[in-house]
Short mmCIF file of C-alpha atoms in Angstrom, two decimals:
data_model
loop_
_atom_site.label_atom_id
_atom_site.label_comp_id
_atom_site.label_asym_id
_atom_site.label_seq_id
_atom_site.Cartn_x
_atom_site.Cartn_y
_atom_site.Cartn_z
CA MET Y 1 38.26 -25.03 97.67
CA GLN Y 2 38.14 -25.01 101.49
CA LEU Y 3 39.81 -21.63 101.50
CA GLN Y 4 37.36 -20.24 98.97
CA ASN Y 5 34.48 -21.64 101.02
CA LYS Y 6 35.96 -19.92 104.07
CA ILE Y 7 36.38 -16.58 102.30
CA PHE Y 8 33.02 -16.64 100.55
CA LYS Y 9 31.19 -17.34 103.77
CA ASN Y 10 31.66 -13.64 104.25
CA LYS Y 11 29.06 -12.01 102.02
CA ARG Y 12 31.31 -9.02 101.39
CA TYR Y 13 33.61 -11.12 99.27
CA ILE Y 14 30.72 -12.57 97.30
CA VAL Y 15 29.49 -9.06 96.59
CA LEU Y 16 33.00 -7.97 95.66
CA SER Y 17 33.52 -10.91 93.29
CA LEU Y 18 30.17 -10.38 91.61
CA SER Y 19 30.67 -6.62 91.33
CA VAL Y 20 34.10 -6.99 89.75
CA ALA Y 21 32.88 -9.70 87.37
CA ILE Y 22 29.89 -7.62 86.28
CA LEU Y 23 31.99 -4.48 85.88
CA PHE Y 24 34.50 -6.34 83.78
CA TYR Y 25 31.73 -7.72 81.60
CA LEU Y 26 30.14 -4.28 81.21
CA LEU Y 27 33.49 -2.71 80.37
CA ASN Y 28 33.90 -5.15 77.51
CA ALA Y 29 30.32 -4.65 76.36
CA VAL Y 30 30.89 -0.90 76.15
CA ILE Y 31 34.37 -1.10 74.60
CA SER Y 32 33.20 -3.48 71.90
CA ASP Y 33 30.66 -0.97 70.63
CA ILE Y 34 32.12 2.39 71.58
CA PHE Y 35 31.55 3.72 68.05
CA SER Y 36 27.80 3.10 68.13
CA ILE Y 37 27.49 4.36 71.70
CA LYS Y 38 29.26 7.59 70.74
CA SER Y 39 26.85 7.87 67.82
CA PHE Y 40 23.85 7.50 70.14
CA TYR Y 41 24.99 10.37 72.35
CA SER Y 42 25.94 12.53 69.35
CA ASN Y 43 22.63 12.17 67.60
CA TYR Y 44 19.93 11.74 70.22
CA LYS Y 45 18.83 13.24 73.50
CA PHE Y 46 20.61 11.97 76.59
CA LEU Y 47 17.81 9.79 77.97
CA PHE Y 48 17.11 8.18 74.62
CA ALA Y 49 20.81 7.58 74.09
CA LEU Y 50 20.94 6.01 77.55
CA LYS Y 51 18.09 3.69 76.59
CA LEU Y 52 19.92 2.73 73.40
CA THR Y 53 23.10 2.10 75.39
CA TYR Y 54 21.17 -0.13 77.78
CA LEU Y 55 19.70 -2.11 74.88
CA ASP Y 56 23.10 -2.26 73.27
CA ILE Y 57 24.66 -3.74 76.41
CA LEU Y 58 21.72 -6.09 76.91
CA GLY Y 59 22.16 -7.36 73.36
CA PHE Y 60 25.92 -7.68 73.68
CA HIS Y 61 25.81 -11.45 73.39
CA ASN Y 62 24.10 -11.04 70.01
CA ARG Y 63 26.97 -8.98 68.71
CA ILE Y 64 29.71 -11.46 69.42
CA LEU Y 65 30.26 -15.10 68.64
CA THR Y 66 29.15 -17.72 71.18
CA HIS Y 67 32.60 -19.00 72.09
CA SER Y 68 33.76 -15.45 72.63
CA PHE Y 69 30.83 -14.78 74.94
CA VAL Y 70 31.52 -17.92 76.97
CA SER Y 71 35.20 -17.05 77.24
CA LEU Y 72 34.34 -13.55 78.46
CA ILE Y 73 31.98 -14.90 81.13
CA ILE Y 74 34.62 -17.30 82.43
CA ILE Y 75 37.30 -14.61 82.53
CA SER Y 76 34.94 -12.21 84.31
CA ILE Y 77 34.16 -14.78 87.01
CA LEU Y 78 37.79 -15.78 87.49
CA PHE Y 79 38.80 -12.14 87.65
CA GLY Y 80 36.15 -11.48 90.29
CA ILE Y 81 37.28 -14.42 92.42
CA LEU Y 82 40.92 -13.40 92.11
CA VAL Y 83 40.19 -9.85 93.23
CA SER Y 84 38.39 -11.22 96.30
CA LEU Y 85 41.28 -13.51 97.15
CA LEU Y 86 43.78 -10.68 96.77
CA THR Y 87 41.60 -8.36 98.86
CA TYR Y 88 41.37 -10.98 101.59
CA LYS Y 89 45.09 -11.45 101.47
CA THR Y 90 45.67 -7.72 101.79
CA SER Y 91 43.20 -7.43 104.65
CA LYS Y 92 45.07 -10.12 106.56
CA ASN Y 93 48.32 -8.22 106.00
CA LEU Y 94 49.90 -11.22 104.46
CA SER Y 95 53.03 -10.51 102.53
CA GLU Y 96 54.73 -12.98 100.33
CA ARG Y 97 58.40 -13.56 99.87
CA LYS Y 98 57.96 -15.06 96.47
CA ASN Y 99 55.75 -12.93 94.26
CA LYS Y 100 55.34 -15.31 91.36
CA SER Y 101 51.60 -15.54 91.87
CA GLY Y 102 51.41 -11.73 91.70
CA PHE Y 103 52.96 -11.69 88.27
CA ILE Y 104 50.89 -14.60 87.00
CA ALA Y 105 47.75 -12.90 88.29
CA SER Y 106 48.78 -9.69 86.53
CA ALA Y 107 49.56 -11.54 83.31
CA GLY Y 108 46.23 -13.33 83.48
CA ILE Y 109 44.35 -10.10 84.10
CA PHE Y 110 46.31 -8.30 81.38
CA LEU Y 111 45.51 -10.94 78.77
CA GLY Y 112 41.95 -11.15 80.01
CA VAL Y 113 41.42 -7.44 79.49
CA LEU Y 114 43.31 -7.47 76.22
CA ALA Y 115 41.53 -10.42 74.65
CA PRO Y 116 38.70 -11.92 76.66
CA GLY Y 117 37.20 -13.30 73.51
CA CYS Y 118 38.01 -13.42 69.84
CA ILE Y 119 39.44 -10.06 68.98
CA THR Y 120 37.62 -9.69 65.71
CA CYS Y 121 34.44 -9.99 67.73
CA GLY Y 122 35.35 -6.57 69.01
CA VAL Y 123 35.80 -7.47 72.65
CA GLY Y 124 38.84 -6.56 74.57
CA LEU Y 125 41.21 -3.70 74.32
CA ALA Y 126 43.25 -5.40 71.62
CA SER Y 127 40.45 -4.72 69.18
CA LEU Y 128 40.72 -1.01 70.00
CA LEU Y 129 44.38 -1.19 69.12
CA GLY Y 130 43.41 -2.43 65.69
CA LEU Y 131 44.85 -5.86 66.33
CA GLY Y 132 41.68 -7.53 65.10
CA ALA Y 133 42.81 -7.73 61.53
CA PHE Y 134 46.35 -8.62 62.55
CA LEU Y 135 45.24 -11.63 64.56
CA THR Y 136 42.81 -13.11 62.07
CA PHE Y 137 45.56 -15.44 60.91
CA LEU Y 138 45.05 -17.35 64.15
CA PRO Y 139 42.70 -20.30 63.71
CA TYR Y 140 40.23 -18.98 66.30
CA GLU Y 141 40.82 -15.30 65.53
CA GLY Y 142 42.43 -14.35 68.81
CA LEU Y 143 40.40 -16.61 71.08
CA GLU Y 144 43.64 -18.43 71.80
CA LEU Y 145 44.77 -15.45 73.88
CA SER Y 146 41.62 -15.62 75.96
CA LEU Y 147 42.21 -19.32 76.59
CA LEU Y 148 45.70 -18.49 77.77
CA SER Y 149 44.23 -15.83 80.02
CA ILE Y 150 41.81 -18.36 81.52
CA ILE Y 151 44.66 -20.76 82.23
CA LEU Y 152 46.74 -18.02 83.82
CA LEU Y 153 43.84 -16.79 85.93
CA LEU Y 154 43.07 -20.31 87.11
CA PHE Y 155 46.70 -20.79 88.04
CA ALA Y 156 46.84 -17.41 89.76
CA ASN Y 157 43.72 -18.28 91.78
CA TYR Y 158 45.35 -21.55 92.76
CA LYS Y 159 48.65 -19.93 93.73
CA VAL Y 160 47.04 -17.18 95.79
CA SER Y 161 44.78 -19.72 97.50
CA LYS Y 162 47.77 -21.86 98.31
CA THR Y 163 49.60 -18.90 99.82
CA LEU Y 164 46.63 -18.05 101.98
CA LEU Y 165 46.20 -21.64 103.13
CA ASN Y 166 49.84 -21.88 104.08
CA ASN Y 167 49.54 -18.56 105.96
CA ASN Y 168 52.76 -17.58 104.30
CA SER Y 169 54.90 -20.05 106.10
CA CYS Y 170 57.54 -22.14 104.42
CA LYS Y 171 57.02 -25.83 104.67
CA ILE Y 172 59.95 -27.57 106.24
CA LYS Y 173 61.12 -30.55 104.27
CA GLN Y 174 61.20 -33.47 106.60
CA LYS Y 175 64.75 -34.78 106.87
CA PRO Y 176 66.10 -37.32 109.33
CA LEU Y 177 67.88 -35.60 112.24
CA ASN Y 178 71.66 -35.81 112.11
CA LEU Y 179 72.47 -36.19 115.80
CA LYS Y 180 76.20 -36.08 115.25
CA LYS Y 181 75.94 -32.64 113.63
CA LEU Y 182 73.72 -31.41 116.39
CA LYS Y 183 76.29 -32.54 118.93
CA GLY Y 184 78.93 -30.66 116.99
CA GLY Y 185 80.43 -33.71 115.39
CA LYS Y 186 81.26 -34.20 111.69
CA MET S 1 89.59 -12.35 90.50
CA GLN S 2 86.44 -12.70 92.57
CA GLU S 3 86.07 -8.91 92.75
CA GLU S 4 86.36 -8.69 88.96
CA ARG S 5 83.66 -11.34 88.57
CA LYS S 6 81.31 -9.46 90.90
CA SER S 7 81.60 -6.23 88.87
CA ASP S 8 80.63 -8.10 85.64
CA THR S 9 77.35 -9.40 86.98
CA ILE S 10 74.12 -7.59 87.62
CA THR S 11 71.97 -9.02 90.34
CA ILE S 12 68.23 -8.62 90.10
CA LYS S 13 66.11 -10.00 92.86
CA LYS S 14 63.27 -12.25 91.76
CA ASP S 15 60.83 -10.20 93.86
CA SER S 16 61.88 -7.02 92.06
CA LEU S 17 61.58 -8.68 88.66
CA TRP S 18 58.01 -9.76 89.35
CA LYS S 19 57.11 -6.36 90.73
CA TYR S 20 58.56 -4.45 87.79
CA SER S 21 56.89 -6.77 85.29
CA THR S 22 53.56 -6.29 87.05
CA VAL S 23 53.97 -2.53 87.04
CA ILE S 24 54.85 -2.54 83.34
CA LEU S 25 51.80 -4.65 82.51
CA GLY S 26 49.62 -2.33 84.56
CA ALA S 27 51.05 0.71 82.80
CA ILE S 28 50.35 -0.83 79.41
CA LEU S 29 46.77 -1.51 80.47
CA ILE S 30 46.31 2.09 81.62
CA LEU S 31 47.71 3.38 78.33
CA VAL S 32 45.37 1.16 76.39
CA VAL S 33 42.37 2.36 78.42
CA ALA S 34 43.44 5.94 77.79
CA PHE S 35 43.70 5.11 74.10
CA ALA S 36 40.16 3.75 74.27
CA ILE S 37 38.85 7.10 75.39
CA LEU S 38 40.39 8.87 72.43
CA PRO S 39 38.57 8.80 69.09
CA GLY S 40 39.37 5.40 67.77
CA LYS S 41 38.32 2.57 65.61
CA SER S 42 35.12 0.65 65.49
CA THR S 43 35.44 -2.63 67.25
CA THR S 44 32.51 -4.82 66.48
CA GLY S 45 33.24 -6.87 63.43
CA ALA S 46 36.56 -6.48 61.78
CA VAL S 47 38.57 -3.36 62.16
CA VAL S 48 39.87 -1.79 59.01
CA GLY S 49 40.80 1.75 59.97
CA THR S 50 39.77 4.86 58.13
CA GLN S 51 41.01 5.81 54.71
CA PRO S 52 42.30 9.34 54.22
CA GLY S 53 39.46 11.49 53.05
CA ASN S 54 38.59 15.12 52.81
CA ASN S 55 35.20 15.08 54.47
CA LEU S 56 35.32 12.48 57.20
CA PRO S 57 32.44 13.15 59.57
CA SER S 58 33.46 13.53 63.18
CA GLU S 59 33.07 10.22 64.93
CA GLY S 60 29.44 9.36 65.63
CA ALA S 61 28.07 12.43 63.88
CA ARG S 62 25.28 12.20 61.33
CA VAL S 63 26.28 11.91 57.70
CA GLU S 64 24.40 14.63 55.88
CA THR S 65 23.77 12.98 52.53
CA LEU S 66 24.59 9.70 50.91
CA ASP S 67 25.12 8.74 47.32
CA LEU S 68 23.14 5.54 46.90
CA GLY S 69 24.12 5.15 43.25
CA ASP S 70 22.71 2.09 41.55
CA ASP S 71 23.30 -0.17 44.53
CA PRO S 72 20.63 -2.78 45.12
CA MET S 73 17.63 -1.61 47.12
CA LEU S 74 15.13 -3.73 48.99
CA GLY S 75 11.75 -2.18 49.63
CA ASP S 76 9.90 0.93 48.54
CA LYS S 77 12.26 3.52 47.04
CA ASN S 78 9.99 6.26 48.40
CA ALA S 79 10.17 4.99 51.98
CA LYS S 80 10.81 7.66 54.59
CA VAL S 81 13.91 6.03 56.03
CA THR S 82 16.78 4.29 54.30
CA ILE S 83 19.03 1.74 55.95
CA VAL S 84 22.35 1.69 54.14
CA GLU S 85 24.27 -1.44 55.01
CA PHE S 86 28.00 -1.75 54.33
CA SER S 87 28.68 -5.45 54.43
CA ASP S 88 31.11 -8.24 53.66
CA TYR S 89 29.65 -11.55 52.52
CA GLN S 90 32.26 -13.59 54.37
CA CYS S 91 32.08 -11.63 57.62
CA PRO S 92 30.46 -13.75 60.37
CA PHE S 93 29.00 -10.65 62.05
CA CYS S 94 27.29 -9.62 58.83
CA ARG S 95 25.86 -13.11 58.73
CA LYS S 96 24.80 -12.76 62.36
CA PHE S 97 22.95 -9.57 61.53
CA TRP S 98 21.31 -11.32 58.58
CA GLN S 99 20.29 -14.23 60.80
CA ASP S 100 19.17 -12.39 63.92
CA SER S 101 17.99 -8.84 63.17
CA TYR S 102 17.40 -8.63 59.44
CA PRO S 103 14.26 -10.82 59.33
CA ALA S 104 12.45 -8.65 61.90
CA ILE S 105 13.61 -5.43 60.23
CA LYS S 106 12.39 -6.72 56.88
CA GLU S 107 9.04 -7.83 58.27
CA ASN S 108 8.28 -4.74 60.36
CA TYR S 109 9.85 -1.91 58.39
CA ILE S 110 10.81 -2.89 54.83
CA ASP S 111 7.78 -4.96 53.89
CA THR S 112 5.46 -2.36 55.45
CA GLY S 113 6.97 0.43 53.37
CA LYS S 114 8.38 2.38 56.32
CA ALA S 115 11.99 1.85 55.33
CA ASN S 116 14.11 0.47 52.54
CA LEU S 117 17.53 -1.15 52.63
CA VAL S 118 20.43 -0.40 50.33
CA TYR S 119 23.29 -2.85 50.27
CA LYS S 120 26.82 -1.60 49.64
CA ASP S 121 29.86 -3.82 49.43
CA PHE S 122 32.60 -3.40 52.03
CA PRO S 123 34.83 -6.44 51.53
CA LEU S 124 37.60 -6.86 54.07
CA SER S 125 41.08 -7.76 52.89
CA PHE S 126 41.39 -10.89 55.03
CA HIS S 127 38.15 -12.42 53.75
CA PRO S 128 39.31 -13.88 50.42
CA MET S 129 35.82 -14.87 49.27
CA ALA S 130 34.25 -11.50 50.04
CA VAL S 131 35.00 -9.96 46.64
CA PRO S 132 34.05 -13.05 44.60
CA SER S 133 30.78 -13.25 46.56
CA ALA S 134 30.08 -9.57 45.96
CA ASN S 135 30.89 -10.07 42.26
CA ALA S 136 28.50 -12.99 42.08
CA ALA S 137 25.69 -11.07 43.76
CA ASN S 138 26.19 -8.16 41.35
CA CYS S 139 26.17 -10.61 38.44
CA VAL S 140 22.80 -11.91 39.58
CA GLN S 141 21.51 -8.34 39.93
CA GLU S 142 22.59 -7.64 36.34
CA ILE S 143 20.41 -10.52 35.14
CA GLY S 144 17.43 -10.34 37.48
CA GLY S 145 17.38 -6.92 39.11
CA ASP S 146 17.31 -5.91 42.77
CA GLU S 147 14.92 -8.68 43.80
CA ALA S 148 17.24 -11.29 42.34
CA TYR S 149 20.18 -9.61 44.07
CA PHE S 150 18.62 -10.08 47.46
CA LYS S 151 17.80 -13.69 46.66
CA MET S 152 21.51 -14.25 46.03
CA HIS S 153 22.34 -12.19 49.13
CA ASP S 154 20.17 -14.50 51.25
CA LYS S 155 21.53 -17.59 49.52
CA LEU S 156 25.15 -16.64 50.23
CA PHE S 157 24.49 -16.22 53.95
CA GLU S 158 22.20 -19.23 54.15
CA GLU S 159 24.76 -21.58 52.63
CA GLN S 160 27.48 -20.29 54.92
CA ASN S 161 25.22 -20.97 57.88
CA ILE S 162 24.83 -24.55 56.68
CA LEU S 163 28.60 -24.89 56.34
CA ASP S 164 28.92 -23.44 59.84
CA GLY S 165 26.70 -26.13 61.31
CA GLY S 166 23.51 -24.12 61.35
CA THR S 167 24.91 -21.36 63.48
CA VAL S 168 27.26 -18.38 63.34
CA SER S 169 30.46 -19.43 65.05
CA SER S 170 33.32 -18.55 62.74
CA THR S 171 34.41 -17.33 59.31
CA VAL S 172 33.42 -19.99 56.80
CA GLN S 173 35.63 -21.02 53.90
CA PHE S 174 34.14 -21.75 50.51
CA THR S 175 35.16 -21.55 46.86
CA GLU S 176 34.18 -19.71 43.70
CA GLN S 177 32.69 -22.95 42.41
CA ASP S 178 30.46 -23.08 45.50
CA ILE S 179 29.24 -19.55 44.71
CA LYS S 180 28.46 -20.49 41.09
CA ASN S 181 26.58 -23.59 42.27
CA TRP S 182 24.55 -21.55 44.75
CA ALA S 183 23.63 -19.08 42.00
CA LYS S 184 22.52 -21.99 39.79
CA GLU S 185 20.34 -23.30 42.62
CA ILE S 186 18.35 -20.07 42.55
CA GLY S 187 18.22 -20.11 38.77
CA TYR S 188 21.12 -17.95 37.62
CA ASP S 189 24.11 -19.01 35.54
CA ILE S 190 26.81 -16.47 36.31
CA ALA S 191 29.94 -18.45 35.40
CA SER S 192 31.12 -16.12 32.63
CA CYS S 193 30.20 -12.98 34.56
CA VAL S 194 32.13 -14.13 37.61
CA ALA S 195 35.16 -15.03 35.48
CA SER S 196 35.22 -11.53 34.00
CA ASN S 197 35.41 -9.82 37.42
CA LYS S 198 33.53 -6.93 35.80
CA PHE S 199 32.26 -5.55 39.10
CA ASP S 200 35.64 -5.33 40.83
CA SER S 201 35.97 -1.58 40.32
CA GLU S 202 32.40 -0.96 41.49
CA ILE S 203 33.06 -3.00 44.63
CA THR S 204 36.27 -1.07 45.27
CA GLU S 205 34.37 2.20 44.83
CA ASP S 206 31.76 1.07 47.36
CA PHE S 207 34.53 0.27 49.83
CA SER S 208 36.24 3.63 49.35
CA TYR S 209 32.95 5.44 49.66
CA GLY S 210 32.14 3.61 52.88
CA ALA S 211 35.50 4.54 54.35
CA SER S 212 34.99 8.17 53.30
CA VAL S 213 31.72 8.38 55.24
CA GLY S 214 33.25 6.88 58.35
CA VAL S 215 32.51 3.18 58.04
CA GLU S 216 35.26 1.31 59.83
CA GLY S 217 34.01 -2.23 60.21
CA THR S 218 31.34 -4.60 59.09
CA PRO S 219 28.47 -4.62 59.28
CA GLY S 220 28.22 -0.85 59.26
CA PHE S 221 24.93 0.99 58.96
CA LEU S 222 23.80 4.49 58.15
CA ILE S 223 20.13 5.00 58.94
CA GLY S 224 18.08 8.04 58.01
CA ASN S 225 17.40 10.14 54.95
CA ASP S 226 18.81 13.10 53.03
CA LYS S 227 16.55 15.50 54.89
CA ASN S 228 17.70 14.67 58.43
CA GLY S 229 20.96 12.96 57.72
CA TYR S 230 22.06 9.41 58.51
CA VAL S 231 22.91 8.03 61.95
CA PRO S 232 25.92 5.71 61.94
CA ILE S 233 25.65 2.40 63.77
CA SER S 234 28.22 -0.33 63.85
CA GLY S 235 27.97 -4.06 64.35
CA ALA S 236 25.43 -6.85 64.50
CA GLN S 237 23.15 -4.93 66.86
CA PRO S 238 20.09 -6.67 68.29
CA TYR S 239 16.76 -5.89 66.66
CA SER S 240 15.72 -3.84 69.70
CA VAL S 241 18.41 -1.23 68.92
CA PHE S 242 17.42 -1.00 65.26
CA LYS S 243 13.78 -0.69 66.25
CA GLN S 244 14.47 2.26 68.53
CA VAL S 245 16.61 4.03 65.94
CA LEU S 246 14.19 3.38 63.07
CA ASP S 247 11.23 4.57 65.15
CA ALA S 248 13.16 7.71 66.11
CA GLU S 249 14.07 8.43 62.49
CA LEU S 250 10.52 7.75 61.31
CA SER S 251 9.08 10.17 63.85
#
C-alpha cells in the first residue's frame, strides 16, 4: 500500500491507470457487440452510426449480467494499476532476477482479456472464439475464469509491489556468525 | 559417467521459461485480437455460429426481405416497421431484453401503431427448456391466437425472473410441469399439446431460417420492412439504441 501511495502521488500514474482501465473496459464493450456495431456502420451514415455506437457502449452494462459487469470493472482497475506499477518499474530501470511476477502478471492479463466476465455474456475475446457455448457447462458460464484472472492480477500487483519495495535486493537471511569459519577453521 | 549424464539433460533457466511463456501468451492474445477484426461471430448472448446457407447476407448488411410466415405478431400488421425478434425462452439475455427494453418499445412504438413485433423461435442447444417453452407458447397461440401467445411469452419470462430472485442473473432451470402450470395460470390447458411436440418441426424451421438470414445469437433482431430491408441488431440492447434505429427506419 505504501508503495502504491508513493507511486500514485505522481498524477501521471493515476492518469495512466485510469486510461488503461477505461480503454480495457471500452475494448470489451466494443468486442461484445461487434456484430451490431458493424451493422450500424453498414446501414447508416457515419455520424449516426457513431451515435449508435456511443449509445451501445453507454448501455453496455444493460447487455451483460451484473456479476459479469462487476468482474469486468475489477479486472479493468487491477489491470490499470498493474500497468502503472510496471511502468514505474521500467522507468526506474529495475530489472529482476526472478521473473515469476512477470509471468503471473501476463497470465492474469491474458485471462482477464480472454474472459473478464461470463463468456456467454459476450465479453472477452473467448466469446469471439466461439467458446461461449463450450463453456456453458461451467456453473457460472465462464465467470470462473474471470475470478481466476482477478486472483492472478491481485497476486501480480502484490509481487511487483514487493519487488519495487525491496529495490530488487535479496534479503539476507540472518544467521549467527561462525567465527571459526571466518578465521579459516573447520 | 558424469559427462554422459550431462548430455542426457536439458537445462532451461527459470528466467527463460517465464519469458518464453509470457511471449507465447502475448502472441496468443495478438492472434485473438486479429481474429476479432475478421468477420466473426456475434458475441452478445450465446454464440451458435452460422449454418451453411446459399444467401447469407454479408455481415451487418440489411436483409432485403423476410418471410414472416404465421409467426405470432404483436401490434398492427400494417405498421410501417416490423421488429423481428429471434429469441430463446431460456436465454437470460432474451429475458433481459424483455425486462429492460421491451416495455418501452411496446409502449412507444407497438401500442401506438408505429411498429409491430414478430417473434421467431431460435432455441439454443444448451438451453434444454427452450424448445419445450417454445412448444408451449405455440400451443397457447393455437388455442387463443397471437394475443394469447404474447401472454404466454410474458408469463414464461416473468416466472423465470421470479425463480431468478426478481432479477436477471443467470440461466434459470425449470421443468415441463412448471410450463404447463404457468399456462394454466393464464387460463390455457396445453398438457396434451405439449406432450405431442407438434410444433417441433416449426421451431426447427424458425431456427434454420434465422441462421440463413445471419442470426448468430439471441436475442437477435431484424428491424425494418420489405421496402427498405431489415437492419440486423444483436443482443439485449438498451432502449436508447432501439429508439434511434426505429426512428431512423420510420423516417
